[in-house]
């Protein structure tokens, strides 16, 4: 979940935005994709978003630039101080002043593609052997009309994390260490009751604060058939969650507290409290992604206590949230710039198991082992299963696993086969939506008589009036 603000623009702000575009256009500099594409030596210029603070990230980028230019004498990397921010992105894009390479997340990609602010990479990727290498699920997000407009570097999907010891105590673990898989959210509630009966501890924890509750709730509500936004015939965004399906999903959260009594007593649960509660044995299950071991290790949760399985289905859909990061290339880049930029991106995301990639994976696992993190989870890959990079990474994970791998078997199979739908975050004003939904979740956990439908009716009206009516992109 990448946190950002939804820009609200009045007529006056639109005038300012237009002035910004004109100023950017007038002040174009050669280092940007829209300026001169070759330097004095005839090398192709590729401007890249660059870290501004001293530290490991900057050192890594400087070393990467040296290596790249040594191996690609036809190109030169130029540092760009701009960082991706929606408050400035659309003005820079409209003025043709984006850096050649910029990174964003899955949430933004549909709108960026629709606005034609990312170059078509299809031909270059085909020439460089990418055909058939990208995951079909990822391709759905980064493509339109059969054309590819971004190159991903990471992806994740949500699953159901669980405490292995609490599962064993509740009789929810098979003898070989494979957990019983709740097929739907009703069974999750049943499992949570069994955990509480066996251990005296809450069987489940759900976030409620700092936008975390709203973020997780959207994924849960999709499985009940809910939508949160849709566009009308004129392309305007409309709030859509004042619906029976969304109300049913919120009622489920309410029931976890008042009907099943399986949640912690604390109802203000931000990201930190969410993982702390789970890691310290004060909740049996948690909705999370495969990278959660890095969040629980700080609370001394041992690898053998941790497990993860597939996300359960809802009454209408079996769906999970997919997120991740992607690199885009400015739409006014030349063919040479696109080719050189893809080569730059490939240094950190490559379907081939290059020496650089192998070294990166080895170091990552060494760091995790040194921190006593769980090794064994094979999170979603951006590549198809038969690529060298996936086979190498998964083989190294198997070799270094520090748990009974059956604890994570169901999640690994889920990620490999992806038997359900995947969906990216809401494409507009996501963080504002999550904050509004946080309030709804807190209210149903505070008030046994709260009316779910009425809460969502008011929330949808607030979201529409304060945010969706004011966006201008």
Short mmCIF file of C-alpha atoms in Angstrom, two decimals:
data_model
loop_
_atom_site.label_atom_id
_atom_site.label_comp_id
_atom_site.label_asym_id
_atom_site.label_seq_id
_atom_site.Cartn_x
_atom_site.Cartn_y
_atom_site.Cartn_z
CA UNK A 1 0.00 0.00 0.00
CA UNK A 2 1.75 3.13 -1.20
CA UNK A 3 0.53 6.16 0.71
CA UNK A 4 -0.22 9.33 -1.23
CA UNK A 5 -2.63 12.23 -1.24
CA UNK A 6 -5.48 12.73 -3.72
CA UNK A 7 -5.05 16.16 -5.26
CA UNK A 8 -8.08 18.42 -4.99
CA UNK A 9 -8.23 21.12 -7.67
CA UNK A 10 -10.61 24.03 -7.93
CA UNK A 11 -10.77 26.26 -11.04
CA UNK A 12 -8.05 28.43 -9.54
CA UNK A 13 -5.78 25.43 -8.99
CA UNK A 14 -6.37 24.28 -12.57
CA UNK A 15 -5.11 27.68 -13.74
CA UNK A 16 -1.98 27.18 -11.59
CA UNK A 17 -1.53 23.69 -13.06
CA UNK A 18 -1.77 25.10 -16.60
CA UNK A 19 0.77 27.77 -15.75
CA UNK A 20 3.06 25.05 -14.38
CA UNK A 21 2.79 23.13 -17.64
CA UNK A 22 3.65 26.23 -19.67
CA UNK A 23 6.60 27.02 -17.41
CA UNK A 24 7.91 23.49 -17.61
CA UNK A 25 7.58 23.51 -21.39
CA UNK A 26 9.40 26.81 -21.70
CA UNK A 27 12.13 25.72 -19.28
CA UNK A 28 12.82 22.34 -20.84
CA UNK A 29 16.38 21.14 -20.27
CA UNK A 30 18.42 18.74 -22.37
CA UNK A 31 18.67 16.10 -19.63
CA UNK A 32 14.96 15.27 -19.87
CA UNK A 33 13.42 12.89 -22.37
CA UNK A 34 11.75 15.79 -24.12
CA UNK A 35 15.08 17.53 -24.84
CA UNK A 36 18.15 16.58 -26.88
CA UNK A 37 18.39 12.79 -26.84
CA UNK A 38 22.17 12.52 -27.50
CA UNK A 39 25.11 13.94 -25.58
CA UNK A 40 28.24 15.47 -27.09
CA UNK A 41 29.78 12.01 -27.47
CA UNK A 42 26.74 10.71 -29.35
CA UNK A 43 25.56 8.58 -26.46
CA UNK A 44 21.83 8.15 -25.84
CA UNK A 45 20.76 10.16 -22.81
CA UNK A 46 18.57 8.41 -20.23
CA UNK A 47 17.40 10.53 -17.30
CA UNK A 48 16.47 8.58 -14.19
CA UNK A 49 14.79 9.46 -10.88
CA UNK A 50 17.68 9.63 -8.42
CA UNK A 51 17.92 9.38 -4.60
CA UNK A 52 18.77 12.72 -3.01
CA UNK A 53 19.86 11.61 0.46
CA UNK A 54 23.24 10.16 1.35
CA UNK A 55 23.02 6.50 2.20
CA UNK A 56 22.89 2.94 0.84
CA UNK A 57 20.21 3.73 -1.79
CA UNK A 58 22.29 6.53 -3.30
CA UNK A 59 25.49 4.48 -3.17
CA UNK A 60 23.73 1.58 -4.89
CA UNK A 61 22.44 3.81 -7.68
CA UNK A 62 25.84 5.42 -8.24
CA UNK A 63 27.48 1.99 -8.50
CA UNK A 64 24.71 0.84 -10.85
CA UNK A 65 25.32 3.86 -13.10
CA UNK A 66 29.04 3.05 -13.34
CA UNK A 67 28.37 -0.60 -14.19
CA UNK A 68 25.69 0.29 -16.72
CA UNK A 69 27.83 2.80 -18.60
CA UNK A 70 30.75 0.37 -18.67
CA UNK A 71 28.54 -2.31 -20.23
CA UNK A 72 26.51 0.05 -22.44
CA UNK A 73 28.95 2.55 -24.00
CA UNK A 74 26.22 3.83 -26.32
CA UNK A 75 24.21 5.33 -23.44
CA UNK A 76 24.67 7.69 -20.51
CA UNK A 77 22.60 7.86 -17.32
CA UNK A 78 21.65 11.35 -16.11
CA UNK A 79 20.40 12.01 -12.59
CA UNK A 80 16.96 13.59 -12.14
CA UNK A 81 16.05 14.97 -8.71
CA UNK A 82 12.27 14.67 -9.19
CA UNK A 83 10.50 11.97 -7.19
CA UNK A 84 7.17 10.50 -8.30
CA UNK A 85 4.33 12.53 -6.77
CA UNK A 86 0.82 12.87 -8.18
CA UNK A 87 0.79 16.54 -7.19
CA UNK A 88 3.43 17.24 -9.84
CA UNK A 89 3.26 14.20 -12.11
CA UNK A 90 0.45 15.25 -14.43
CA UNK A 91 1.83 18.75 -14.93
CA UNK A 92 5.27 17.37 -15.75
CA UNK A 93 3.75 14.75 -18.03
CA UNK A 94 1.60 17.26 -19.90
CA UNK A 95 4.66 19.51 -20.32
CA UNK A 96 6.76 16.68 -21.71
CA UNK A 97 9.19 16.95 -18.81
CA UNK A 98 9.13 13.51 -17.22
CA UNK A 99 12.48 11.80 -16.73
CA UNK A 100 13.09 9.04 -19.24
CA UNK A 101 12.58 6.40 -16.54
CA UNK A 102 10.25 6.84 -13.58
CA UNK A 103 8.78 4.33 -11.18
CA UNK A 104 5.30 4.10 -9.75
CA UNK A 105 2.97 1.39 -8.43
CA UNK A 106 0.23 -0.79 -9.83
CA UNK A 107 -2.43 1.57 -8.47
CA UNK A 108 -1.46 4.39 -10.83
CA UNK A 109 -0.82 2.39 -13.99
CA UNK A 110 -4.38 2.24 -15.42
CA UNK A 111 -4.72 6.03 -15.28
CA UNK A 112 -1.19 6.64 -16.58
CA UNK A 113 -1.82 4.35 -19.55
CA UNK A 114 -5.22 5.95 -20.23
CA UNK A 115 -3.56 9.39 -20.18
CA UNK A 116 -0.85 8.15 -22.60
CA UNK A 117 1.95 9.16 -20.23
CA UNK A 118 3.97 5.98 -20.59
CA UNK A 119 5.69 4.81 -23.76
CA UNK A 120 4.70 1.67 -25.64
CA UNK A 121 7.42 -0.85 -24.79
CA UNK A 122 6.01 -3.77 -26.77
CA UNK A 123 8.48 -3.80 -29.67
CA UNK A 124 11.59 -3.31 -27.53
CA UNK A 125 10.51 -5.98 -25.05
CA UNK A 126 9.77 -8.41 -27.88
CA UNK A 127 13.17 -7.71 -29.41
CA UNK A 128 14.84 -8.37 -26.05
CA UNK A 129 13.11 -11.72 -25.55
CA UNK A 130 10.30 -10.85 -23.12
CA UNK A 131 7.56 -12.56 -25.08
CA UNK A 132 5.99 -15.22 -22.85
CA UNK A 133 8.21 -14.29 -19.91
CA UNK A 134 5.88 -11.99 -17.95
CA UNK A 135 3.20 -13.35 -15.63
CA UNK A 136 -0.25 -13.27 -17.23
CA UNK A 137 -1.71 -11.66 -14.09
CA UNK A 138 0.86 -8.86 -14.19
CA UNK A 139 0.36 -8.36 -17.92
CA UNK A 140 -3.31 -7.63 -17.28
CA UNK A 141 -2.29 -4.58 -15.22
CA UNK A 142 0.49 -3.16 -17.41
CA UNK A 143 -1.13 -3.72 -20.82
CA UNK A 144 -3.90 -2.22 -22.91
CA UNK A 145 -5.14 -3.41 -26.29
CA UNK A 146 -2.29 -5.90 -26.53
CA UNK A 147 0.43 -3.28 -25.93
CA UNK A 148 2.75 -3.19 -22.88
CA UNK A 149 3.34 0.17 -21.20
CA UNK A 150 5.44 -0.62 -18.11
CA UNK A 151 8.03 -3.07 -16.84
CA UNK A 152 7.35 -4.39 -13.32
CA UNK A 153 10.05 -5.02 -10.73
CA UNK A 154 8.03 -6.43 -7.83
CA UNK A 155 4.57 -7.88 -7.16
CA UNK A 156 2.66 -9.31 -4.23
CA UNK A 157 -0.74 -10.78 -3.40
CA UNK A 158 -2.53 -11.03 -0.07
CA UNK A 159 -2.91 -14.33 1.75
CA UNK A 160 -3.93 -15.51 5.22
CA UNK A 161 -1.12 -15.59 7.78
CA UNK A 162 -1.48 -17.81 10.84
CA UNK A 163 0.29 -18.75 14.06
CA UNK A 164 1.30 -22.42 13.76
CA UNK A 165 1.28 -23.08 17.50
CA UNK A 166 -2.21 -21.66 17.91
CA UNK A 167 -3.42 -23.68 14.93
CA UNK A 168 -2.04 -26.85 16.48
CA UNK A 169 -3.68 -26.08 19.82
CA UNK A 170 -7.02 -25.60 18.06
CA UNK A 171 -6.75 -28.82 16.06
CA UNK A 172 -6.38 -26.96 12.79
CA UNK A 173 -3.06 -28.49 11.71
CA UNK A 174 -2.50 -31.73 9.84
CA UNK A 175 0.14 -34.14 11.22
CA UNK A 176 2.63 -33.14 8.50
CA UNK A 177 2.41 -29.46 9.42
CA UNK A 178 0.04 -28.42 6.66
CA UNK A 179 -2.70 -26.14 8.01
CA UNK A 180 -6.35 -26.69 7.33
CA UNK A 181 -7.42 -24.12 4.74
CA UNK A 182 -10.60 -22.14 5.44
CA UNK A 183 -12.44 -22.14 2.13
CA UNK A 184 -14.38 -18.94 2.83
CA UNK A 185 -14.72 -16.09 5.32
CA UNK A 186 -17.38 -17.95 7.32
CA UNK A 187 -14.85 -20.70 7.97
CA UNK A 188 -12.29 -18.09 9.00
CA UNK A 189 -14.72 -16.99 11.72
CA UNK A 190 -15.19 -20.64 12.76
CA UNK A 191 -11.42 -21.18 12.90
CA UNK A 192 -11.03 -18.00 14.96
CA UNK A 193 -13.60 -19.28 17.48
CA UNK A 194 -11.74 -22.59 17.79
CA UNK A 195 -8.46 -20.76 18.37
CA UNK A 196 -9.97 -18.62 21.09
CA UNK A 197 -11.59 -21.64 22.76
CA UNK A 198 -8.27 -23.52 22.75
CA UNK A 199 -5.88 -20.70 23.68
CA UNK A 200 -7.96 -17.97 25.29
CA UNK A 201 -6.50 -15.52 22.74
CA UNK A 202 -8.27 -13.72 19.89
CA UNK A 203 -8.43 -15.86 16.78
CA UNK A 204 -8.17 -13.00 14.30
CA UNK A 205 -6.93 -9.41 14.05
CA UNK A 206 -8.18 -6.79 11.59
CA UNK A 207 -6.58 -3.34 11.11
CA UNK A 208 -8.65 -0.22 11.73
CA UNK A 209 -6.41 2.85 11.68
CA UNK A 210 -4.02 4.98 9.60
CA UNK A 211 -5.68 3.78 6.37
CA UNK A 212 -4.67 0.16 6.99
CA UNK A 213 -8.20 -0.99 7.82
CA UNK A 214 -9.70 0.55 4.69
CA UNK A 215 -6.95 -0.94 2.54
CA UNK A 216 -7.55 -4.51 3.76
CA UNK A 217 -11.31 -3.99 3.82
CA UNK A 218 -11.46 -3.19 0.09
CA UNK A 219 -9.94 -6.58 -0.74
CA UNK A 220 -12.33 -8.37 1.60
CA UNK A 221 -15.33 -6.48 0.22
CA UNK A 222 -14.47 -7.35 -3.38
CA UNK A 223 -15.06 -10.98 -2.45
CA UNK A 224 -18.58 -10.01 -1.34
CA UNK A 225 -19.16 -8.45 -4.77
CA UNK A 226 -18.58 -4.83 -3.77
CA UNK A 227 -17.16 -2.11 -6.02
CA UNK A 228 -15.70 1.10 -4.67
CA UNK A 229 -15.41 3.37 -7.71
CA UNK A 230 -16.58 3.31 -11.29
CA UNK A 231 -16.57 5.77 -14.17
CA UNK A 232 -19.68 7.18 -15.79
CA UNK A 233 -20.14 7.70 -19.53
CA UNK A 234 -18.22 10.98 -19.35
CA UNK A 235 -15.25 9.41 -17.56
CA UNK A 236 -16.08 10.96 -14.19
CA UNK A 237 -15.37 8.85 -11.11
CA UNK A 238 -18.32 7.84 -8.95
CA UNK A 239 -18.35 6.29 -5.48
CA UNK A 240 -20.01 2.88 -5.69
CA UNK A 241 -19.74 1.34 -2.23
CA UNK A 242 -23.11 2.46 -0.86
CA UNK A 243 -24.25 -1.02 -1.84
CA UNK A 244 -25.71 -4.15 -0.22
CA UNK A 245 -22.50 -6.04 -1.07
CA UNK A 246 -20.24 -3.55 0.75
CA UNK A 247 -22.68 -3.47 3.69
CA UNK A 248 -22.55 -7.27 3.91
CA UNK A 249 -18.75 -7.14 4.05
CA UNK A 250 -18.83 -4.51 6.80
CA UNK A 251 -21.39 -6.60 8.68
CA UNK A 252 -18.90 -9.46 8.56
CA UNK A 253 -16.30 -7.30 10.35
CA UNK A 254 -18.94 -6.24 12.84
CA UNK A 255 -19.86 -9.89 13.47
CA UNK A 256 -16.26 -10.78 14.21
CA UNK A 257 -16.57 -8.49 17.23
CA UNK A 258 -20.18 -8.77 18.39
CA UNK A 259 -21.30 -12.20 17.16
CA UNK A 260 -18.13 -14.30 17.26
CA UNK A 261 -16.05 -12.28 19.77
CA UNK A 262 -12.74 -13.22 18.15
CA UNK A 263 -11.01 -9.82 17.81
CA UNK A 264 -8.59 -8.10 20.24
CA UNK A 265 -10.17 -5.58 22.60
CA UNK A 266 -8.10 -2.75 21.15
CA UNK A 267 -9.99 -1.33 18.19
CA UNK A 268 -7.37 1.25 17.14
CA UNK A 269 -5.06 -1.01 15.17
CA UNK A 270 -2.57 0.63 12.81
CA UNK A 271 0.06 -1.24 10.79
CA UNK A 272 2.51 -1.47 13.70
CA UNK A 273 -0.11 -2.68 16.19
CA UNK A 274 -1.49 -5.09 13.59
CA UNK A 275 1.74 -7.01 13.22
CA UNK A 276 2.73 -6.66 16.87
CA UNK A 277 -0.57 -8.23 17.96
CA UNK A 278 -0.05 -11.17 15.63
CA UNK A 279 3.66 -11.63 16.30
CA UNK A 280 3.26 -11.69 20.08
CA UNK A 281 0.68 -14.48 20.00
CA UNK A 282 -2.32 -12.25 20.64
CA UNK A 283 -4.11 -13.22 17.42
CA UNK A 284 -4.21 -16.47 15.50
CA UNK A 285 -4.74 -15.16 11.94
CA UNK A 286 -3.99 -12.07 9.89
CA UNK A 287 -4.54 -10.92 6.30
CA UNK A 288 -1.10 -10.19 4.89
CA UNK A 289 1.35 -10.58 2.02
CA UNK A 290 4.21 -13.02 1.72
CA UNK A 291 6.76 -10.49 2.95
CA UNK A 292 5.25 -10.29 6.43
CA UNK A 293 8.18 -12.11 8.17
CA UNK A 294 10.20 -8.88 7.98
CA UNK A 295 7.49 -7.13 10.00
CA UNK A 296 7.11 -9.72 12.76
CA UNK A 297 10.77 -10.56 13.37
CA UNK A 298 11.21 -7.34 15.37
CA UNK A 299 8.83 -8.81 17.95
CA UNK A 300 10.84 -12.06 18.14
CA UNK A 301 8.28 -14.21 16.36
CA UNK A 302 10.22 -17.34 15.47
CA UNK A 303 10.18 -18.76 11.93
CA UNK A 304 8.58 -22.03 13.06
CA UNK A 305 5.67 -20.09 14.61
CA UNK A 306 4.81 -18.44 11.29
CA UNK A 307 2.73 -19.74 8.40
CA UNK A 308 0.70 -18.44 5.50
CA UNK A 309 -1.96 -19.91 3.21
CA UNK A 310 -4.31 -18.88 0.43
CA UNK A 311 -6.79 -16.05 0.82
CA UNK A 312 -10.30 -17.47 1.40
CA UNK A 313 -13.16 -16.93 -1.04
CA UNK A 314 -16.13 -14.67 -0.45
CA UNK A 315 -19.79 -15.32 -1.20
CA UNK A 316 -19.52 -13.72 -4.66
CA UNK A 317 -15.88 -13.91 -5.74
CA UNK A 318 -12.55 -15.51 -4.95
CA UNK A 319 -10.23 -12.54 -5.32
CA UNK A 320 -7.09 -11.13 -3.77
CA UNK A 321 -5.39 -7.77 -3.92
CA UNK A 322 -2.30 -7.57 -6.11
CA UNK A 323 0.16 -4.74 -5.69
CA UNK A 324 3.70 -3.99 -6.70
CA UNK A 325 6.04 -1.57 -8.37
CA UNK A 326 6.65 -0.78 -12.04
CA UNK A 327 9.00 1.29 -14.14
CA UNK A 328 7.59 3.49 -16.90
CA UNK A 329 9.34 5.29 -19.72
CA UNK A 330 8.36 8.80 -20.77
CA UNK A 331 6.05 8.79 -23.80
CA UNK A 332 8.17 11.29 -25.77
CA UNK A 333 11.28 9.11 -25.56
CA UNK A 334 12.98 8.12 -28.81
CA UNK A 335 13.37 4.49 -29.85
CA UNK A 336 17.02 4.61 -28.80
CA UNK A 337 16.05 6.01 -25.41
CA UNK A 338 13.40 3.34 -24.87
CA UNK A 339 15.91 0.62 -25.73
CA UNK A 340 18.60 2.10 -23.47
CA UNK A 341 16.08 2.67 -20.66
CA UNK A 342 14.89 -0.96 -20.77
CA UNK A 343 18.51 -2.07 -20.48
CA UNK A 344 18.84 0.14 -17.38
CA UNK A 345 15.68 -1.30 -15.81
CA UNK A 346 16.89 -4.84 -16.57
CA UNK A 347 19.76 -4.42 -14.14
CA UNK A 348 17.35 -4.97 -11.26
CA UNK A 349 14.48 -6.88 -12.88
CA UNK A 350 15.40 -9.61 -15.33
CA UNK A 351 13.84 -12.93 -16.31
CA UNK A 352 17.34 -14.31 -16.86
CA UNK A 353 19.30 -15.50 -13.83
CA UNK A 354 22.22 -13.14 -14.46
CA UNK A 355 25.21 -13.11 -12.11
CA UNK A 356 24.01 -9.75 -10.79
CA UNK A 357 20.54 -11.18 -10.11
CA UNK A 358 21.96 -14.29 -8.40
CA UNK A 359 24.17 -12.18 -6.19
CA UNK A 360 21.23 -9.96 -5.23
CA UNK A 361 19.03 -12.94 -4.29
CA UNK A 362 21.82 -14.57 -2.27
CA UNK A 363 22.48 -11.39 -0.31
CA UNK A 364 18.76 -10.91 0.36
CA UNK A 365 18.43 -14.41 1.82
CA UNK A 366 21.63 -14.01 3.85
CA UNK A 367 20.25 -10.81 5.39
CA UNK A 368 16.94 -12.50 6.24
CA UNK A 369 18.67 -15.49 7.81
CA UNK A 370 20.86 -13.14 9.84
CA UNK A 371 17.70 -11.44 11.15
CA UNK A 372 16.07 -14.83 11.90
CA UNK A 373 13.30 -14.20 9.39
CA UNK A 374 11.23 -17.05 8.00
CA UNK A 375 12.67 -18.42 4.74
CA UNK A 376 10.37 -20.57 2.66
CA UNK A 377 7.69 -18.27 1.26
CA UNK A 378 7.66 -17.94 -2.53
CA UNK A 379 5.82 -14.70 -3.07
CA UNK A 380 4.27 -13.79 -6.39
CA UNK A 381 6.73 -13.34 -9.24
CA UNK A 382 6.39 -10.87 -12.08
CA UNK A 383 7.75 -13.60 -14.37
CA UNK A 384 6.19 -16.79 -15.70
CA UNK A 385 7.01 -19.89 -13.67
CA UNK A 386 9.46 -21.41 -16.17
CA UNK A 387 11.87 -18.45 -16.35
CA UNK A 388 15.44 -18.81 -15.12
CA UNK A 389 15.04 -16.10 -12.49
CA UNK A 390 12.02 -17.75 -10.86
CA UNK A 391 13.58 -21.21 -10.91
CA UNK A 392 16.82 -19.90 -9.40
CA UNK A 393 15.12 -17.87 -6.68
CA UNK A 394 12.73 -20.65 -5.69
CA UNK A 395 15.55 -23.19 -5.65
CA UNK A 396 17.57 -20.98 -3.31
CA UNK A 397 14.55 -20.52 -1.04
CA UNK A 398 14.07 -24.29 -0.84
CA UNK A 399 17.76 -24.79 -0.07
CA UNK A 400 17.75 -22.23 2.75
CA UNK A 401 14.28 -22.89 4.23
CA UNK A 402 14.40 -22.69 8.02
CA UNK A 403 10.90 -24.06 8.69
CA UNK A 404 8.69 -27.02 7.94
CA UNK A 405 7.83 -25.95 4.39
CA UNK A 406 4.32 -27.37 4.78
CA UNK A 407 3.61 -24.31 6.95
CA UNK A 408 3.71 -22.19 3.79
CA UNK A 409 2.87 -24.84 1.20
CA UNK A 410 -0.72 -23.69 0.60
CA UNK A 411 0.34 -20.09 -0.03
CA UNK A 412 3.18 -21.13 -2.32
CA UNK A 413 0.79 -23.28 -4.35
CA UNK A 414 -1.75 -20.45 -4.37
CA UNK A 415 0.82 -17.99 -5.72
CA UNK A 416 2.16 -20.43 -8.30
CA UNK A 417 -1.24 -21.47 -9.66
CA UNK A 418 -3.24 -18.31 -8.84
CA UNK A 419 -6.66 -20.02 -8.88
CA UNK A 420 -8.47 -16.81 -8.08
CA UNK A 421 -8.89 -13.33 -9.54
CA UNK A 422 -6.38 -10.62 -8.74
CA UNK A 423 -7.24 -6.94 -8.54
CA UNK A 424 -5.16 -3.80 -8.10
CA UNK A 425 -5.97 -1.05 -5.62
CA UNK A 426 -8.57 1.62 -6.30
CA UNK A 427 -7.01 3.82 -9.04
CA UNK A 428 -8.07 7.24 -7.69
CA UNK A 429 -7.92 8.82 -4.22
CA UNK A 430 -7.14 5.46 -2.65
CA UNK A 431 -5.65 6.73 0.60
CA UNK A 432 -8.56 9.08 1.19
CA UNK A 433 -10.97 6.19 0.64
CA UNK A 434 -9.05 4.02 3.10
CA UNK A 435 -9.20 6.71 5.78
CA UNK A 436 -12.95 7.08 5.36
CA UNK A 437 -13.42 3.30 5.55
CA UNK A 438 -11.27 3.20 8.70
CA UNK A 439 -13.92 5.34 10.37
CA UNK A 440 -16.67 2.92 9.32
CA UNK A 441 -14.76 -0.07 10.68
CA UNK A 442 -14.04 1.65 13.98
CA UNK A 443 -17.70 2.58 14.35
CA UNK A 444 -19.01 -0.97 13.88
CA UNK A 445 -16.46 -2.25 16.38
CA UNK A 446 -17.39 0.47 18.87
CA UNK A 447 -21.14 0.36 18.47
CA UNK A 448 -23.07 -2.90 18.46
CA UNK A 449 -26.09 -1.05 17.02
CA UNK A 450 -24.23 0.61 14.14
CA UNK A 451 -26.07 0.49 10.82
CA UNK A 452 -23.59 -0.76 8.20
CA UNK A 453 -25.62 0.39 5.20
CA UNK A 454 -26.14 3.88 6.60
CA UNK A 455 -22.45 4.25 7.52
CA UNK A 456 -21.41 3.37 3.99
CA UNK A 457 -24.04 5.66 2.47
CA UNK A 458 -22.58 8.60 4.39
CA UNK A 459 -19.02 7.50 3.68
CA UNK A 460 -19.66 7.26 -0.06
CA UNK A 461 -21.21 10.73 -0.07
CA UNK A 462 -18.18 12.15 1.78
CA UNK A 463 -15.76 10.45 -0.59
CA UNK A 464 -17.64 11.72 -3.64
CA UNK A 465 -18.05 15.30 -2.43
CA UNK A 466 -14.62 15.87 -0.90
CA UNK A 467 -12.46 13.93 -3.32
CA UNK A 468 -13.90 12.39 -6.48
CA UNK A 469 -15.69 15.60 -7.47
CA UNK A 470 -12.43 17.51 -7.22
CA UNK A 471 -9.95 15.38 -9.13
CA UNK A 472 -8.89 16.66 -12.51
CA UNK A 473 -6.94 13.95 -14.24
#
